[in-house]
PDB file of C-alpha atoms and ligand atoms in Angstrom:
ATOM      1  CA  UNK A 151     -17.283   4.537 -20.615  1.00 96.00           C
ATOM      2  CA  UNK A 152     -15.492   1.861 -22.664  1.00 97.00           C
ATOM      3  CA  UNK A 153     -16.128  -1.644 -21.386  1.00 98.00           C
ATOM      4  CA  UNK A 154     -12.415  -2.526 -21.275  1.00 98.00           C
ATOM      5  CA  UNK A 155     -11.723   0.641 -19.261  1.00 97.00           C
ATOM      6  CA  UNK A 156     -14.464  -0.223 -16.758  1.00 98.00           C
ATOM      7  CA  UNK A 157     -12.948  -3.655 -16.243  1.00 97.00           C
ATOM      8  CA  UNK A 158      -9.374  -2.437 -15.760  1.00 97.00           C
ATOM      9  CA  UNK A 159     -10.605   0.291 -13.386  1.00 97.00           C
ATOM     10  CA  UNK A 160     -12.430  -2.384 -11.374  1.00 97.00           C
ATOM     11  CA  UNK A 161      -9.301  -4.494 -10.926  1.00 96.00           C
ATOM     12  CA  UNK A 162     -10.235  -7.261 -13.365  1.00 97.00           C
ATOM     13  CA  UNK A 163      -6.859  -7.259 -15.112  1.00 96.00           C
ATOM     14  CA  UNK A 164      -4.612  -5.350 -17.489  1.00 94.00           C
ATOM     15  CA  UNK A 165      -6.056  -3.744 -20.625  1.00 96.00           C
ATOM     16  CA  UNK A 166      -4.765  -6.685 -22.650  1.00 97.00           C
ATOM     17  CA  UNK A 167      -6.196  -9.286 -20.271  1.00 97.00           C
ATOM     18  CA  UNK A 168      -9.652  -7.749 -20.127  1.00 97.00           C
ATOM     19  CA  UNK A 169      -9.776  -7.319 -23.899  1.00 97.00           C
ATOM     20  CA  UNK A 170      -9.075 -11.029 -24.196  1.00 97.00           C
ATOM     21  CA  UNK A 171     -11.923 -11.796 -21.755  1.00 97.00           C
ATOM     22  CA  UNK A 172     -14.327  -9.571 -23.676  1.00 98.00           C
ATOM     23  CA  UNK A 173     -13.398 -11.018 -27.080  1.00 98.00           C
ATOM     24  CA  UNK A 174     -13.589 -14.509 -25.537  1.00 98.00           C
ATOM     25  CA  UNK A 175     -17.266 -13.809 -24.695  1.00 97.00           C
ATOM     26  CA  UNK A 176     -16.735 -14.086 -20.933  1.00 98.00           C
ATOM     27  CA  UNK A 177     -18.272 -10.670 -20.231  1.00 98.00           C
ATOM     28  CA  UNK A 178     -21.988  -9.895 -20.008  1.00 98.00           C
ATOM     29  CA  UNK A 179     -23.751  -6.580 -19.579  1.00 98.00           C
ATOM     30  CA  UNK A 180     -27.253  -6.963 -18.144  1.00 97.00           C
ATOM     31  CA  UNK A 181     -27.158 -10.615 -19.155  1.00 97.00           C
ATOM     32  CA  UNK A 182     -26.082 -10.033 -22.771  1.00 97.00           C
ATOM     33  CA  UNK A 183     -22.652 -11.109 -24.023  1.00 98.00           C
ATOM     34  CA  UNK A 184     -20.727  -8.063 -25.244  1.00 97.00           C
ATOM     35  CA  UNK A 185     -17.678  -8.952 -27.304  1.00 97.00           C
ATOM     36  CA  UNK A 186     -16.398  -5.509 -28.316  1.00 97.00           C
ATOM     37  CA  UNK A 187     -13.937  -3.926 -25.836  1.00 97.00           C
ATOM     38  CA  UNK A 188     -14.803  -0.426 -27.070  1.00 97.00           C
ATOM     39  CA  UNK A 189     -18.543  -0.796 -26.346  1.00 97.00           C
ATOM     40  CA  UNK A 190     -19.859   2.201 -24.477  1.00 97.00           C
ATOM     41  CA  UNK A 191     -21.485   1.198 -21.171  1.00 97.00           C
ATOM     42  CA  UNK A 192     -22.749   3.085 -18.141  1.00 97.00           C
ATOM     43  CA  UNK A 193     -21.288   1.056 -15.241  1.00 97.00           C
ATOM     44  CA  UNK A 194     -23.574   2.758 -12.736  1.00 96.00           C
ATOM     45  CA  UNK A 195     -26.697   1.595 -14.562  1.00 96.00           C
ATOM     46  CA  UNK A 196     -25.740  -1.872 -15.853  1.00 96.00           C
ATOM     47  CA  UNK A 197     -24.728  -5.094 -14.203  1.00 97.00           C
ATOM     48  CA  UNK A 198     -21.426  -6.239 -15.666  1.00 98.00           C
ATOM     49  CA  UNK A 199     -20.303  -9.829 -15.052  1.00 98.00           C
ATOM     50  CA  UNK A 200     -17.225 -11.882 -15.879  1.00 98.00           C
ATOM     51  CA  UNK A 201     -18.010 -15.588 -16.094  1.00 97.00           C
ATOM     52  CA  UNK A 202     -21.326 -14.801 -14.420  1.00 97.00           C
ATOM     53  CA  UNK A 203     -19.740 -12.977 -11.441  1.00 97.00           C
ATOM     54  CA  UNK A 204     -20.570  -9.286 -10.998  1.00 97.00           C
ATOM     55  CA  UNK A 205     -17.561  -6.987 -11.096  1.00 97.00           C
ATOM     56  CA  UNK A 206     -16.926  -4.478  -8.308  1.00 96.00           C
ATOM     57  CA  UNK A 207     -17.277  -1.150 -10.128  1.00 97.00           C
ATOM     58  CA  UNK A 208     -17.228   2.076  -8.143  1.00 96.00           C
ATOM     59  CA  UNK A 209     -15.844   5.396  -9.310  1.00 95.00           C
ATOM     60  CA  UNK A 210     -14.023   5.726  -5.986  1.00 96.00           C
ATOM     61  CA  UNK A 211     -12.960   2.964  -3.646  1.00 97.00           C
ATOM     62  CA  UNK A 212     -12.226   3.460   0.043  1.00 97.00           C
ATOM     63  CA  UNK A 213     -10.595   0.775   2.159  1.00 98.00           C
ATOM     64  CA  UNK A 214      -9.329   0.716   5.728  1.00 98.00           C
ATOM     65  CA  UNK A 215      -6.247  -1.365   6.494  1.00 98.00           C
ATOM     66  CA  UNK A 216      -4.843  -2.264   9.895  1.00 98.00           C
ATOM     67  CA  UNK A 217      -1.235  -1.911   8.821  1.00 98.00           C
ATOM     68  CA  UNK A 218       1.279  -4.245  10.446  1.00 98.00           C
ATOM     69  CA  UNK A 219       4.940  -3.388  10.923  1.00 98.00           C
ATOM     70  CA  UNK A 220       7.351  -4.398   8.171  1.00 98.00           C
ATOM     71  CA  UNK A 221       5.426  -2.852   5.261  1.00 98.00           C
ATOM     72  CA  UNK A 222       6.085   0.514   3.691  1.00 98.00           C
ATOM     73  CA  UNK A 223       3.265   2.918   2.756  1.00 97.00           C
ATOM     74  CA  UNK A 224       3.892   3.050  -0.980  1.00 96.00           C
ATOM     75  CA  UNK A 225       2.387   1.495  -4.079  1.00 96.00           C
ATOM     76  CA  UNK A 226       5.596  -0.150  -5.216  1.00 95.00           C
ATOM     77  CA  UNK A 227       9.175  -0.596  -4.130  1.00 96.00           C
ATOM     78  CA  UNK A 228      12.076  -2.550  -5.611  1.00 96.00           C
ATOM     79  CA  UNK A 229      13.140  -4.161  -2.339  1.00 97.00           C
ATOM     80  CA  UNK A 230      10.604  -3.614   0.445  1.00 97.00           C
ATOM     81  CA  UNK A 231       7.179  -5.145   0.976  1.00 97.00           C
ATOM     82  CA  UNK A 232       4.485  -2.508   0.490  1.00 98.00           C
ATOM     83  CA  UNK A 233       0.991  -2.253   1.943  1.00 98.00           C
ATOM     84  CA  UNK A 234      -0.287  -3.251  -1.533  1.00 98.00           C
ATOM     85  CA  UNK A 235       1.108  -6.735  -0.871  1.00 98.00           C
ATOM     86  CA  UNK A 236      -1.595  -7.131   1.795  1.00 98.00           C
ATOM     87  CA  UNK A 237      -4.431  -6.759  -0.762  1.00 98.00           C
ATOM     88  CA  UNK A 238      -6.130  -9.337  -2.974  1.00 96.00           C
ATOM     89  CA  UNK A 239      -4.960  -9.320  -6.602  1.00 94.00           C
ATOM     90  CA  UNK A 240      -8.235  -7.720  -7.686  1.00 94.00           C
ATOM     91  CA  UNK A 241      -7.930  -4.888  -5.162  1.00 96.00           C
ATOM     92  CA  UNK A 242      -4.246  -4.425  -5.973  1.00 95.00           C
ATOM     93  CA  UNK A 243      -5.240  -3.814  -9.601  1.00 94.00           C
ATOM     94  CA  UNK A 244      -7.604  -0.955  -8.685  1.00 94.00           C
ATOM     95  CA  UNK A 245      -4.926   1.734  -8.721  1.00 92.00           C
ATOM     96  CA  UNK A 246      -5.349   2.502  -5.049  1.00 96.00           C
ATOM     97  CA  UNK A 247      -2.784   4.384  -3.043  1.00 97.00           C
ATOM     98  CA  UNK A 248      -2.306   4.930   0.691  1.00 96.00           C
ATOM     99  CA  UNK A 249      -3.524   8.229   2.143  1.00 94.00           C
ATOM    100  CA  UNK A 250      -0.356   9.557   3.720  1.00 88.00           C
ATOM    101  CA  UNK A 251       2.456   7.492   5.090  1.00 93.00           C
ATOM    102  CA  UNK A 252       2.880   5.436   8.180  1.00 97.00           C
ATOM    103  CA  UNK A 253       6.498   4.516   8.865  1.00 98.00           C
ATOM    104  CA  UNK A 254       7.567   0.962   8.083  1.00 98.00           C
ATOM    105  CA  UNK A 255       7.439   0.014  11.772  1.00 98.00           C
ATOM    106  CA  UNK A 256       4.192   1.904  12.538  1.00 98.00           C
ATOM    107  CA  UNK A 257       0.945  -0.040  12.800  1.00 98.00           C
ATOM    108  CA  UNK A 258      -2.687   0.875  12.533  1.00 98.00           C
ATOM    109  CA  UNK A 259      -5.235   2.804  10.559  1.00 98.00           C
ATOM    110  CA  UNK A 260      -4.353   3.416   6.927  1.00 98.00           C
ATOM    111  CA  UNK A 261      -6.862   4.460   4.263  1.00 97.00           C
ATOM    112  CA  UNK A 262      -6.379   3.190   0.726  1.00 97.00           C
ATOM    113  CA  UNK A 263      -8.269   4.916  -2.066  1.00 97.00           C
ATOM    114  CA  UNK A 264      -8.158   6.068  -5.679  1.00 96.00           C
ATOM    115  CA  UNK A 265      -9.749   9.400  -4.715  1.00 95.00           C
ATOM    116  CA  UNK A 266      -6.985  12.017  -4.953  1.00 94.00           C
ATOM    117  CA  UNK A 267      -9.119  14.875  -3.687  1.00 93.00           C
ATOM    118  CA  UNK A 268     -10.097  13.000  -0.565  1.00 91.00           C
ATOM    119  CA  UNK A 269      -6.488  12.072   0.111  1.00 91.00           C
ATOM    120  CA  UNK A 270      -5.477  15.710  -0.222  1.00 90.00           C
ATOM    121  CA  UNK A 271      -8.255  16.898   2.088  1.00 88.00           C
ATOM    122  CA  UNK A 272      -7.415  14.383   4.795  1.00 88.00           C
ATOM    123  CA  UNK A 273      -3.751  15.353   4.800  1.00 84.00           C
ATOM    124  CA  UNK A 274      -4.008  19.116   4.450  1.00 83.00           C
ATOM    125  CA  UNK A 275      -3.475  20.792   7.847  1.00 77.00           C
ATOM    126  CA  UNK A 276      -5.923  23.484   6.682  1.00 82.00           C
ATOM    127  CA  UNK A 277      -8.745  20.934   6.684  1.00 82.00           C
ATOM    128  CA  UNK A 278      -8.120  20.171  10.369  1.00 81.00           C
ATOM    129  CA  UNK A 279      -8.585  16.411  10.203  1.00 89.00           C
ATOM    130  CA  UNK A 280      -7.164  15.018  13.446  1.00 93.00           C
ATOM    131  CA  UNK A 281      -4.996  11.919  13.438  1.00 95.00           C
ATOM    132  CA  UNK A 282      -4.589  10.168  16.775  1.00 97.00           C
ATOM    133  CA  UNK A 283      -1.742   7.835  17.647  1.00 98.00           C
ATOM    134  CA  UNK A 284      -1.115   5.537  20.559  1.00 98.00           C
ATOM    135  CA  UNK A 285       2.563   5.300  21.475  1.00 98.00           C
ATOM    136  CA  UNK A 286       4.753   3.458  23.932  1.00 98.00           C
ATOM    137  CA  UNK A 287       7.635   5.653  24.929  1.00 98.00           C
ATOM    138  CA  UNK A 288      10.970   4.984  26.584  1.00 98.00           C
ATOM    139  CA  UNK A 289      11.237   7.570  29.341  1.00 98.00           C
ATOM    140  CA  UNK A 290       8.937   9.424  31.663  1.00 98.00           C
ATOM    141  CA  UNK A 291       6.374  11.675  29.986  1.00 98.00           C
ATOM    142  CA  UNK A 292       5.527  14.632  32.219  1.00 98.00           C
ATOM    143  CA  UNK A 293       2.949  17.404  32.521  1.00 97.00           C
ATOM    144  CA  UNK A 294       5.337  19.935  30.975  1.00 98.00           C
ATOM    145  CA  UNK A 295       5.448  17.855  27.777  1.00 98.00           C
ATOM    146  CA  UNK A 296       1.700  18.420  27.369  1.00 98.00           C
ATOM    147  CA  UNK A 297       2.279  22.196  27.288  1.00 98.00           C
ATOM    148  CA  UNK A 298       5.187  21.901  24.876  1.00 98.00           C
ATOM    149  CA  UNK A 299       3.067  19.796  22.484  1.00 98.00           C
ATOM    150  CA  UNK A 300       0.182  22.281  22.851  1.00 98.00           C
ATOM    151  CA  UNK A 301       2.381  25.183  21.726  1.00 97.00           C
ATOM    152  CA  UNK A 302       3.830  23.495  18.659  1.00 96.00           C
ATOM    153  CA  UNK A 303       7.569  23.218  18.128  1.00 97.00           C
ATOM    154  CA  UNK A 304      10.454  24.077  15.839  1.00 97.00           C
ATOM    155  CA  UNK A 305      13.192  21.478  15.479  1.00 96.00           C
ATOM    156  CA  UNK A 306      16.868  22.395  15.180  1.00 94.00           C
ATOM    157  CA  UNK A 307      16.697  21.684  11.437  1.00 95.00           C
ATOM    158  CA  UNK A 308      13.945  24.318  11.103  1.00 96.00           C
ATOM    159  CA  UNK A 309      11.021  21.890  10.738  1.00 96.00           C
ATOM    160  CA  UNK A 310       7.939  23.304  12.445  1.00 97.00           C
ATOM    161  CA  UNK A 311       5.059  21.336  13.921  1.00 96.00           C
ATOM    162  CA  UNK A 312       1.691  22.885  14.650  1.00 95.00           C
ATOM    163  CA  UNK A 313       0.235  22.415  18.141  1.00 96.00           C
ATOM    164  CA  UNK A 314      -0.644  18.842  18.991  1.00 97.00           C
ATOM    165  CA  UNK A 315      -2.556  17.299  21.845  1.00 98.00           C
ATOM    166  CA  UNK A 316      -0.702  14.997  24.203  1.00 98.00           C
ATOM    167  CA  UNK A 317      -2.499  12.770  26.655  1.00 98.00           C
ATOM    168  CA  UNK A 318      -0.453  10.748  29.117  1.00 98.00           C
ATOM    169  CA  UNK A 319      -2.012   7.354  29.849  1.00 98.00           C
ATOM    170  CA  UNK A 320       0.765   6.125  32.108  1.00 98.00           C
ATOM    171  CA  UNK A 321       4.118   7.533  33.059  1.00 98.00           C
ATOM    172  CA  UNK A 322       7.244   5.767  34.288  1.00 97.00           C
ATOM    173  CA  UNK A 323      10.466   4.263  32.971  1.00 98.00           C
ATOM    174  CA  UNK A 324       8.260   3.482  29.960  1.00 98.00           C
ATOM    175  CA  UNK A 325       5.192   5.637  29.323  1.00 98.00           C
ATOM    176  CA  UNK A 326       2.049   5.288  27.249  1.00 98.00           C
ATOM    177  CA  UNK A 327       0.542   8.257  25.456  1.00 98.00           C
ATOM    178  CA  UNK A 328      -2.014   9.417  22.904  1.00 98.00           C
ATOM    179  CA  UNK A 329      -0.911  12.123  20.479  1.00 98.00           C
ATOM    180  CA  UNK A 330      -3.347  13.963  18.218  1.00 98.00           C
ATOM    181  CA  UNK A 331      -2.040  16.047  15.319  1.00 96.00           C
ATOM    182  CA  UNK A 332      -3.496  17.613  12.200  1.00 92.00           C
ATOM    183  CA  UNK A 333      -0.398  17.309  10.038  1.00 89.00           C
ATOM    184  CA  UNK A 334       1.413  14.202   8.899  1.00 88.00           C
ATOM    185  CA  UNK A 335       5.012  15.230   8.475  1.00 92.00           C
ATOM    186  CA  UNK A 336       7.812  12.688   8.182  1.00 93.00           C
ATOM    187  CA  UNK A 337       8.320  10.845  11.505  1.00 96.00           C
ATOM    188  CA  UNK A 338       6.288  13.585  13.165  1.00 97.00           C
ATOM    189  CA  UNK A 339       5.145  11.825  16.328  1.00 98.00           C
ATOM    190  CA  UNK A 340       8.541  10.222  16.884  1.00 98.00           C
ATOM    191  CA  UNK A 341      10.248  13.569  16.451  1.00 98.00           C
ATOM    192  CA  UNK A 342       7.824  15.422  18.704  1.00 98.00           C
ATOM    193  CA  UNK A 343       8.523  12.873  21.424  1.00 98.00           C
ATOM    194  CA  UNK A 344      12.249  13.095  20.740  1.00 98.00           C
ATOM    195  CA  UNK A 345      11.989  16.876  21.099  1.00 98.00           C
ATOM    196  CA  UNK A 346      10.902  16.416  24.716  1.00 98.00           C
ATOM    197  CA  UNK A 347      13.792  14.010  25.329  1.00 98.00           C
ATOM    198  CA  UNK A 348      12.056  10.635  25.065  1.00 98.00           C
ATOM    199  CA  UNK A 349      11.878   7.875  22.466  1.00 98.00           C
ATOM    200  CA  UNK A 350       8.906   6.199  20.772  1.00 98.00           C
ATOM    201  CA  UNK A 351       9.371   2.425  20.868  1.00 98.00           C
ATOM    202  CA  UNK A 352       5.943   1.456  19.466  1.00 98.00           C
ATOM    203  CA  UNK A 353       3.506   3.514  17.400  1.00 98.00           C
ATOM    204  CA  UNK A 354       0.014   2.826  16.169  1.00 98.00           C
ATOM    205  CA  UNK A 355      -2.490   5.144  14.479  1.00 98.00           C
ATOM    206  CA  UNK A 356      -5.884   4.577  16.052  1.00 98.00           C
ATOM    207  CA  UNK A 357      -8.091   7.357  14.652  1.00 97.00           C
ATOM    208  CA  UNK A 358      -8.540   9.753  11.697  1.00 95.00           C
ATOM    209  CA  UNK A 359     -11.260  12.390  12.016  1.00 92.00           C
ATOM    210  CA  UNK A 360     -13.980  10.541  13.931  1.00 94.00           C
ATOM    211  CA  UNK A 361     -13.092   7.232  12.280  1.00 96.00           C
ATOM    212  CA  UNK A 362     -11.609   4.810  14.794  1.00 97.00           C
ATOM    213  CA  UNK A 363      -9.601   1.738  13.881  1.00 98.00           C
ATOM    214  CA  UNK A 364     -12.218  -1.005  14.370  1.00 97.00           C
ATOM    215  CA  UNK A 365     -11.362  -3.446  17.180  1.00 96.00           C
ATOM    216  CA  UNK A 366     -12.343  -6.411  15.031  1.00 97.00           C
ATOM    217  CA  UNK A 367     -10.049  -5.505  12.127  1.00 98.00           C
ATOM    218  CA  UNK A 368      -7.103  -7.844  12.702  1.00 98.00           C
ATOM    219  CA  UNK A 369      -3.564  -6.645  12.082  1.00 98.00           C
ATOM    220  CA  UNK A 370      -2.723  -7.048   8.393  1.00 98.00           C
ATOM    221  CA  UNK A 371      -6.362  -7.196   7.260  1.00 98.00           C
ATOM    222  CA  UNK A 372      -8.533  -4.660   5.460  1.00 98.00           C
ATOM    223  CA  UNK A 373     -12.071  -4.031   4.287  1.00 98.00           C
ATOM    224  CA  UNK A 374     -14.184  -1.459   2.479  1.00 98.00           C
ATOM    225  CA  UNK A 375     -15.296   1.562   4.467  1.00 97.00           C
ATOM    226  CA  UNK A 376     -19.054   2.043   4.783  1.00 96.00           C
ATOM    227  CA  UNK A 377     -20.637   5.330   3.595  1.00 93.00           C
ATOM    228  CA  UNK A 378     -21.105   6.264   7.233  1.00 95.00           C
ATOM    229  CA  UNK A 379     -17.450   5.606   8.066  1.00 95.00           C
ATOM    230  CA  UNK A 380     -16.330   7.734   5.108  1.00 92.00           C
ATOM    231  CA  UNK A 381     -18.368  10.637   6.486  1.00 89.00           C
ATOM    232  CA  UNK A 382     -16.696  10.165   9.918  1.00 90.00           C
ATOM    233  CA  UNK A 383     -13.332  10.888   8.319  1.00 84.00           C
ATOM    234  CA  UNK A 384     -14.308  14.477   7.704  1.00 74.00           C
ATOM    235  CA  UNK A 385     -15.719  15.218  11.163  1.00 66.00           C
TER     236      UNK A 385
HETATM  237  N1  URA B 253       4.449   9.877  13.138  1.00 97.31           N
HETATM  238  C1  URA B 253       5.528   9.089  13.068  1.00 97.31           C
HETATM  239  O1  URA B 253       6.562   9.391  13.649  1.00 97.31           O
HETATM  240  N2  URA B 253       5.462   7.976  12.352  1.00 97.31           N
HETATM  241  C2  URA B 253       4.344   7.577  11.699  1.00 97.31           C
HETATM  242  O2  URA B 253       4.340   6.514  11.073  1.00 97.31           O
HETATM  243  C3  URA B 253       3.218   8.409  11.780  1.00 97.31           C
HETATM  244  C4  URA B 253       3.292   9.559  12.505  1.00 97.31           C
END
């Protein structure tokens, strides 16, 4: 792989910027200065440094973000803040994208990756990856709602939702629930709750597959997933 390509892939800067670094003799490969951007290097076998600091090369990157409200799940937007604004400049340059969308006001577990196949697999209802949400609801959630969720539903506009699992944590003027679904359609949890005559007032994704949102991951912060955590996503 070309050295300049490895550096842009790894978030070190634009093609122009990294070419300048390479020509400026700031880049070493296994301790040797390499000054030609087109040099062919195997990034999995060599240690590549900029100003003596190893770069973070991986073919695929996987991060978990505890998304706060107020950010949209997109890579760019002319007016809104996006989840990319929560990343370091280096990570923002890695061409990551969010796996599926959480609404602007929804919090919680969001995966960021550059692995398109993984993103597709996690979102495809056929792959049966559960997504679990915690919600606060205005209105009293009742036993009957559990059965309605379990049968799936068709909205008046024709949108269909596959069966979902509803667990009622507390029920009253305001209720607390867990909802587990395999799909990720637009506003799905809010609309499922609306279908049974109540309103979501707070929503947080807490689990995908067997991967739980870590308790110690503060709102608005993110980190790399471990190999083990990546495997949990598929279980
Ligand atoms: N369902 C919703 O209604 N909103 C989300 O952000 C995610 C699931």
